[in-house]
Coordinates of C-alpha atoms and ligand atoms in Angstrom, one line a residue:
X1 CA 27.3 86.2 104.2
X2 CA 23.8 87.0 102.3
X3 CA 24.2 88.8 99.4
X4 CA 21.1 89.8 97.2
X5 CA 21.3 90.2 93.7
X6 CA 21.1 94.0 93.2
X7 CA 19.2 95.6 90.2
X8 CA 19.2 99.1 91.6
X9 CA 19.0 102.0 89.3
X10 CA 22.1 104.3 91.5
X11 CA 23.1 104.0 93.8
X12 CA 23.9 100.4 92.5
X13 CA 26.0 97.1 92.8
X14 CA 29.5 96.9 93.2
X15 CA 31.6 94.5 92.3
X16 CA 31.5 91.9 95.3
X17 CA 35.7 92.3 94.9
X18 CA 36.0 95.4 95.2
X19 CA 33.8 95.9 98.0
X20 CA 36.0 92.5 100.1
X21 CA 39.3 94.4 98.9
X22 CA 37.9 97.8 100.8
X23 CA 37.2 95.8 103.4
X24 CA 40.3 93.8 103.8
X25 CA 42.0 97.9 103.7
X26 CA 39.4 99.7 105.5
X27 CA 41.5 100.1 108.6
X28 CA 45.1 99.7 107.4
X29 CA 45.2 100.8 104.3
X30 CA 48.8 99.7 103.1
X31 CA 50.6 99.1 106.2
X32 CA 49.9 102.5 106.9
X33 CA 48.3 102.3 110.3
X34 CA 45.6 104.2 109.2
X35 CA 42.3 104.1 107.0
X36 CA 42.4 105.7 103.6
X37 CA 39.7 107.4 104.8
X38 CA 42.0 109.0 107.4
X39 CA 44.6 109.7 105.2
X40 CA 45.3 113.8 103.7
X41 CA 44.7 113.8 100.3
X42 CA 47.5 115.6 100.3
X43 CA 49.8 112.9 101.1
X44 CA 51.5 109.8 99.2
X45 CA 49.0 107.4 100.1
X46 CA 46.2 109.4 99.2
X47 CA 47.9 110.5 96.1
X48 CA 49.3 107.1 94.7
X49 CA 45.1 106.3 94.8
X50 CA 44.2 109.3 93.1
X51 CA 47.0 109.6 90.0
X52 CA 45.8 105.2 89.6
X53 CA 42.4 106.4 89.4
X54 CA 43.2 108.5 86.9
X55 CA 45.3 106.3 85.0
X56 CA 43.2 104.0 85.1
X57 CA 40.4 105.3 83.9
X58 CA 42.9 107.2 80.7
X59 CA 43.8 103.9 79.9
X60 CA 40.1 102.2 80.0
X61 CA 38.6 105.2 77.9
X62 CA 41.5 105.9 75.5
X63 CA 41.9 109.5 77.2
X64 CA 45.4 111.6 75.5
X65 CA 47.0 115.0 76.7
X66 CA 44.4 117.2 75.7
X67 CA 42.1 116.3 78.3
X68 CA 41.8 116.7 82.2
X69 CA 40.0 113.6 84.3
X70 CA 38.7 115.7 87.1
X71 CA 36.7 114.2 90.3
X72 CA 34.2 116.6 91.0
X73 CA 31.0 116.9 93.3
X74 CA 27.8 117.5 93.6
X75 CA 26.3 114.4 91.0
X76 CA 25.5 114.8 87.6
X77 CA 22.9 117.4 88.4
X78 CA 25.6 120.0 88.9
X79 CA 26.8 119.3 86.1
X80 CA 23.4 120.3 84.6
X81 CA 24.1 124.1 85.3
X82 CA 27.9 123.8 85.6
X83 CA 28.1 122.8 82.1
X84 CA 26.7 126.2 80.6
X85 CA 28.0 128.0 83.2
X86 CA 31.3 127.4 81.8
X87 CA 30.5 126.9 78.1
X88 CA 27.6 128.8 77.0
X89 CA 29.1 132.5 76.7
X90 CA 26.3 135.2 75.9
X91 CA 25.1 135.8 72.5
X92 CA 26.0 132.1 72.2
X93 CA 23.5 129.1 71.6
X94 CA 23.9 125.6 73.1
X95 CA 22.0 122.4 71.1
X96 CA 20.3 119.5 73.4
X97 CA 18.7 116.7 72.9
X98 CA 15.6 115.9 74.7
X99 CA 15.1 112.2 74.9
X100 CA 13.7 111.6 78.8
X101 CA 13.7 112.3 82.3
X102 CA 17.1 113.2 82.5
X103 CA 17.7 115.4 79.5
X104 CA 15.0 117.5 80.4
X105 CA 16.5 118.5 83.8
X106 CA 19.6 119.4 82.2
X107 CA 17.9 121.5 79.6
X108 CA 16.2 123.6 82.4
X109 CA 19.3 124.2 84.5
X110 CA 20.5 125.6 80.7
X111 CA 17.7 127.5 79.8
X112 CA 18.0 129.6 83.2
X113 CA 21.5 130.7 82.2
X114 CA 21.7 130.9 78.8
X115 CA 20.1 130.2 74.8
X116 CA 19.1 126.7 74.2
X117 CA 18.0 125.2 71.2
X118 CA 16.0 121.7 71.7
X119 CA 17.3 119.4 68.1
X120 CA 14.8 116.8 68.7
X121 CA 12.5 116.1 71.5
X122 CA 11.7 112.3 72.1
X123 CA 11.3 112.6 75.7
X124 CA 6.9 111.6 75.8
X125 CA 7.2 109.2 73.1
X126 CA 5.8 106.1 74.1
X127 CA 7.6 103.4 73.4
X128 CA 10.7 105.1 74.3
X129 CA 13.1 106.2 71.8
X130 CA 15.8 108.6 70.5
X131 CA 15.9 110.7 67.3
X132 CA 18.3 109.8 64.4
X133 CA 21.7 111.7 65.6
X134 CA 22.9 111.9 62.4
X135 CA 20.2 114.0 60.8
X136 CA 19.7 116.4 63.8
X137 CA 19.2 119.8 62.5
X138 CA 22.8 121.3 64.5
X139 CA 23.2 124.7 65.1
X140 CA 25.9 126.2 63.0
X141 CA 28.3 127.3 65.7
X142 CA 26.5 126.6 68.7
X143 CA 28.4 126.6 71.9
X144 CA 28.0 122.6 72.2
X145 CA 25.8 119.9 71.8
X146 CA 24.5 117.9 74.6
X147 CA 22.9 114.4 74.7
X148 CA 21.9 112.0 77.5
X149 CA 24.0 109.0 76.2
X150 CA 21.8 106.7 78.5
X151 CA 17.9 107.6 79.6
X152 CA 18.2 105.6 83.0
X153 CA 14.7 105.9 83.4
X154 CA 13.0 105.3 79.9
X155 CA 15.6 102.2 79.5
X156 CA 17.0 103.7 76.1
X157 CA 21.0 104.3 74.9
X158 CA 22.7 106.1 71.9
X159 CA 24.0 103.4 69.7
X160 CA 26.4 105.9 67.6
X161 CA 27.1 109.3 68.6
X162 CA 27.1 111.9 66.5
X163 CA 30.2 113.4 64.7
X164 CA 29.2 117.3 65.2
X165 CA 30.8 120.5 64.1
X166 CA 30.7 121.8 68.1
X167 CA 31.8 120.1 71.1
X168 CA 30.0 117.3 71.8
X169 CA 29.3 116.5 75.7
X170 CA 27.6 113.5 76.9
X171 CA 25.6 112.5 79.8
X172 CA 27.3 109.2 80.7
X173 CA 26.0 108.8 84.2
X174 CA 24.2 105.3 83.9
X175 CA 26.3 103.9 80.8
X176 CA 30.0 105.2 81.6
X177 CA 32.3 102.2 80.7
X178 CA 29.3 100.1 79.6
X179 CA 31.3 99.9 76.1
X180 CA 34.5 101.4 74.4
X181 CA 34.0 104.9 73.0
X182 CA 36.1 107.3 70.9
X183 CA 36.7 109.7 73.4
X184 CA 37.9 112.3 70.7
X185 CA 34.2 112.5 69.5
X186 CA 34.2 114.8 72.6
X187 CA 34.6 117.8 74.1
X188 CA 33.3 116.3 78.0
X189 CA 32.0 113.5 79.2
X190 CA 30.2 113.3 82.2
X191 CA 29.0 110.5 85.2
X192 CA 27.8 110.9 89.0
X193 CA 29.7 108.2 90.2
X194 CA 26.9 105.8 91.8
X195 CA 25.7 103.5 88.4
X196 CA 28.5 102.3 87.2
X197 CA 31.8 103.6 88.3
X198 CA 31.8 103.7 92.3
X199 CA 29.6 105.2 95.5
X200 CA 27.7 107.9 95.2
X201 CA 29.7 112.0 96.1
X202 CA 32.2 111.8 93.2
X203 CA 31.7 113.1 89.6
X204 CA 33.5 112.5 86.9
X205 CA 34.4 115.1 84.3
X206 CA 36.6 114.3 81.7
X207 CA 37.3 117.6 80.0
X208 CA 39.1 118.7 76.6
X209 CA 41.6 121.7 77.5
X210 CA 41.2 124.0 74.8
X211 CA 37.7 124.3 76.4
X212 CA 38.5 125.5 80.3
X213 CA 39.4 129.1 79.2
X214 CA 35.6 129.9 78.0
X215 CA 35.0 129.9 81.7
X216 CA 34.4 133.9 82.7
X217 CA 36.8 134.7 85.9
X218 CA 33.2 136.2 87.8
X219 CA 32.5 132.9 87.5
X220 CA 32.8 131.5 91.0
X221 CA 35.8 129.6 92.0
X222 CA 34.9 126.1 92.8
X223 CA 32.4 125.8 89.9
X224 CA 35.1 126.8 87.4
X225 CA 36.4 123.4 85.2
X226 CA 39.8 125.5 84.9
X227 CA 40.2 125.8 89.3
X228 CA 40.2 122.1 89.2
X229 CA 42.1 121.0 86.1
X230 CA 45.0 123.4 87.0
X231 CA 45.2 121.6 90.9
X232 CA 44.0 118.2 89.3
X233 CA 41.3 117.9 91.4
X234 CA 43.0 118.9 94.7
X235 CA 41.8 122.9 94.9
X236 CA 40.0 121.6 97.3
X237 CA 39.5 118.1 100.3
X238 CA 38.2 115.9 97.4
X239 CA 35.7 113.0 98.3
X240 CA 38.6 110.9 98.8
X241 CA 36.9 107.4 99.6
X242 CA 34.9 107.9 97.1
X243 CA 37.6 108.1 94.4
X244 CA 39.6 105.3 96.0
X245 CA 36.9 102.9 95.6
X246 CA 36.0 104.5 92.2
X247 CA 39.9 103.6 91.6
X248 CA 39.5 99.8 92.6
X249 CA 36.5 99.7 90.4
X250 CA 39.3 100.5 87.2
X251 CA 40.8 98.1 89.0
X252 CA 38.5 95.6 87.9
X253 CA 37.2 96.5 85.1
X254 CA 41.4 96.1 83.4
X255 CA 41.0 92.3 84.8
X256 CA 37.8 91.7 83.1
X257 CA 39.5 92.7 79.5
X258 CA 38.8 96.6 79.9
X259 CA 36.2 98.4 78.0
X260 CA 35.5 95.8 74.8
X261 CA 35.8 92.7 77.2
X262 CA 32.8 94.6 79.8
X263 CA 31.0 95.7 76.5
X264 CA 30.6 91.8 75.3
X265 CA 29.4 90.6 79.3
X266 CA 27.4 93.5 79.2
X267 CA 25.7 92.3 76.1
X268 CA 25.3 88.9 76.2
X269 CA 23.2 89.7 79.7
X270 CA 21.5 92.0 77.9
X271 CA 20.3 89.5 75.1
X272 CA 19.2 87.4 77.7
X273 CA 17.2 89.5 79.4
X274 CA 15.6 91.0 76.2
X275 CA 14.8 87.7 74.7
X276 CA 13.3 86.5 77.4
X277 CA 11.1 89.3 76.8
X278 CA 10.4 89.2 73.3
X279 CA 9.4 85.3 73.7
X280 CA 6.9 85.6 76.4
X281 CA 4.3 85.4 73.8
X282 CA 3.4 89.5 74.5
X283 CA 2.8 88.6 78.4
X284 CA 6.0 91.0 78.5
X285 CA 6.6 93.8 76.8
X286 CA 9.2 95.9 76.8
X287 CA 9.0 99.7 76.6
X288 CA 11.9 100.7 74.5
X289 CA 12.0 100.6 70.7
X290 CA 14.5 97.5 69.5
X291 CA 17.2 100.1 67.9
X292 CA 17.4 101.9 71.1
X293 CA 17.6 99.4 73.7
X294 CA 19.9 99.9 77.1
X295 CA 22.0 97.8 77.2
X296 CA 22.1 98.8 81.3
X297 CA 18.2 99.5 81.8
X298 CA 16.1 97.3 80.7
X299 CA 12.2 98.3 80.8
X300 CA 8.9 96.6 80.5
X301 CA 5.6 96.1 81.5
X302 CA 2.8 93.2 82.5
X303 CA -0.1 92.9 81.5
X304 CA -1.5 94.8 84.6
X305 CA 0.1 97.1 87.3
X306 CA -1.7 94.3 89.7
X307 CA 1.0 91.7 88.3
X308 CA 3.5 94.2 87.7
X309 CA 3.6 95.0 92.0
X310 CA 3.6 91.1 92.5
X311 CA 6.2 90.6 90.2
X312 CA 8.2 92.9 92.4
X313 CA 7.3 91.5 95.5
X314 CA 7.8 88.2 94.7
X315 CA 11.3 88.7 93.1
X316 CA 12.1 90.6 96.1
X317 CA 11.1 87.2 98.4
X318 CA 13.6 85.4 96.1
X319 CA 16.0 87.8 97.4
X320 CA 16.3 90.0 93.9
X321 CA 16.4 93.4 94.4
X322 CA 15.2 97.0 93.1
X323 CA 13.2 95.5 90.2
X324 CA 10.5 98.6 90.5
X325 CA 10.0 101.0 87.5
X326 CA 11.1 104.6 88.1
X327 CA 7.4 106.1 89.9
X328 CA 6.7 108.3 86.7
X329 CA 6.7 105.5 84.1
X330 CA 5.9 102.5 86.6
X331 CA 6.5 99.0 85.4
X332 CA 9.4 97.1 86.0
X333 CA 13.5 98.0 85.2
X334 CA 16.2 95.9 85.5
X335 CA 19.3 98.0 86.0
X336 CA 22.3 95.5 85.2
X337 CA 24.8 97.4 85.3
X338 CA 29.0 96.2 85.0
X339 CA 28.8 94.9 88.2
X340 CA 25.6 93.0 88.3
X341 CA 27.1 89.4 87.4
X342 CA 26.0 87.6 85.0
X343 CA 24.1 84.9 87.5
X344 CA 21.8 87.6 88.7
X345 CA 20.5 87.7 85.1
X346 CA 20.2 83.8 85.2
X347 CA 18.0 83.9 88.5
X348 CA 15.8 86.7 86.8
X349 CA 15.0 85.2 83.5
X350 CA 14.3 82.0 85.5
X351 CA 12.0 83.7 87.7
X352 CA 10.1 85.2 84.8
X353 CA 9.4 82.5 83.2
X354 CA 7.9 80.8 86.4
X355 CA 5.7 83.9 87.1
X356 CA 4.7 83.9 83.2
X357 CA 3.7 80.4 83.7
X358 CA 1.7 81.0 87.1
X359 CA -0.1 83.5 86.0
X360 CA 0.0 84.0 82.3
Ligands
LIG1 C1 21.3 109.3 87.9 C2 21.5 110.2 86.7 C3 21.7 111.6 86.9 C4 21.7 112.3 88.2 O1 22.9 112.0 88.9 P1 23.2 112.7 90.3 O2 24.6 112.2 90.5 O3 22.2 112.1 91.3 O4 23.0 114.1 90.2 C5 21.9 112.4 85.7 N1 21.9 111.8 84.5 C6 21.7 110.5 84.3 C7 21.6 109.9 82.9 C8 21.4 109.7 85.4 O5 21.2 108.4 85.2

């Protein structure tokens, strides 16, 4: 077997476990005789796979009773419009936060359906950064306030969130389960499936309840939070494989210590990658300001797009992968996600100091 090390942005690595444990199952899951893939969701395999999932995740995000963990589709983006679709009644104001690429789209699907008001807007700043959350000029009783809790592209993360009069939701896509969080900060959460919880064609939505009756009943059926919290996620055929891997993700995430004992891999990879930055003498730079860091996106540049593309190409011959900057920013990102193991970082670092020494 040939496995590369993975540093792509989403879809992205998988734990290597979970991926031989699908395997192992893929035809018979559990003595069944069948695949899960084959299975209804409707029936007791299916469902002991989708009430885990859900456990799981309760347990690894601190989830109580007044919330719904929903598996949804149609990726983050959906989300975008879905979010004010539900929440933003007329009359009604919603705060965002700009701070990149993917903030913005989700401010435009808002701004087509109802009134948004931009707190801060970090999104061209170059380096990349976000505003101070705790000094944001809030709307006094806006519908919510949304932030991007990780700019997957720019390489930058919320280090606190904010404590806010309105419901706070969060755009978790490329950070959920990077760290613990108080989940009671929130009134959603959100994450296409694909950086850091599972394959791409699930979303999850983790919901507080008092919030699924704002929904108006014209609204249509399937893109109403309430449809799907009152069938927990079975209104409809859900993307069933999709949540069952998602579930033996949870899986592993319990045996590596949960959400604090992720949080510490997470950063000691992170410190290792960013200091081999910051001692390269300026030969590497990285593009996000220090206080803002990813910890799951790490950015920076070369001295010259010339070195940047043979940086690429020759990590790629030593068999590391998906090292490219997003096209609109360029340079180079390492996306190390939960499931990029630590010896991927190892076999980075190592490579950049060689390629700083051949051609610094
Ligand atoms: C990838 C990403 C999205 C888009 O997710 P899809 O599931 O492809 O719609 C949205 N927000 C953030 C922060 C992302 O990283």
């Amino acid at each position: 077997m040939s496995r590369v090390f993975n540093f792509n942005p989403g879809p992205a690595a998988l734990p290597l476990e979970v991926l031989e444990s699908a395997q192992r199952d893929l035809t018979d899951f559990n003595g069944t005789g069948m695949s899960i893939m084959e299975h209804s969701h409707r029936g007791k395999a299916y469902d002991a796979v989708h009430t885990e999932a859900i456990t799981n995740l309760s347990t690894l995000l601190g989830v109580t009773d007044d919330y719904h963990v929903l598996f949804l589709q149609g990726g983050a983006s959906l989300q975008f419009a879905q979010i004010p679709l539900n929440l933003l009644g007329a009359g009604q104001t919603a705060d965002y936060v700009n701070t990149g690429a993917w903030a913005t789209k989700a401010i435009k699907e808002a701004q087509n359906i109802g009134t948004v008001n931009i707190l801060a807007d970090t999104s061209k700043d170059i380096p990349t950064t976000m505003p101070d959350y705790a000094t944001l000029p809030y709307t006094p009783g806006a519908a919510y306030v949304h932030v991007t809790s990780n700019e997957t592209i720019a390489g930058t993360q919320i280090k606190c969130f904010p404590k806010t009069d309105a419901p706070l939701i969060a755009d978790m896509s490329s950070d959920i389960l990077c760290r613990p969080i108080d989940i009671s900060q929130f009134g959603m959460i959100y994450a296409g499936a694909q950086k850091n919880l599972g394959p791409s064609g699930v979303t999850l939505v983790i919901i507080r309840k008092d919030l699924l009756a704002r929904a108006p009943d014209s609204l249509p059926t399937m893109l109403r939070y309430r449809t799907q919290a009152e069938k927990n996620s079975l209104y409809n055929t859900p993307p069933t494989f999709g949540i069952y891997i998602l579930m033996l993700v949870t899986r592993w995430l319990l045996e590596k210590g949960g959400a604090a004992g992720i949080e510490k891999i997470n950063q000691a990879k992170a410190d290792q990658l960013y200091s081999t930055i910051d001692n390269s003498g300026g030969f590497y730079r990285g593009t996000a300001v220090t206080e803002f860091r990813s910890t799951m996106n790490v950015t920076w540049r070369l001295p010259s797009e010339e070195l940047e593309a043979q940086f690429v190409k020759e990590a790629t011959a030593l068999d590391m992968s998906g090292l490219k900057g997003h096209r609109s920013v360029g340079g180079i990102r390492a996306s190390i996600y939960n499931a990029v193991p630590a010896t991927a970082i190892e076999s980075l670092t190592s490579f950049m100091k060689t390629f700083q020494a051949t051609n610094g």
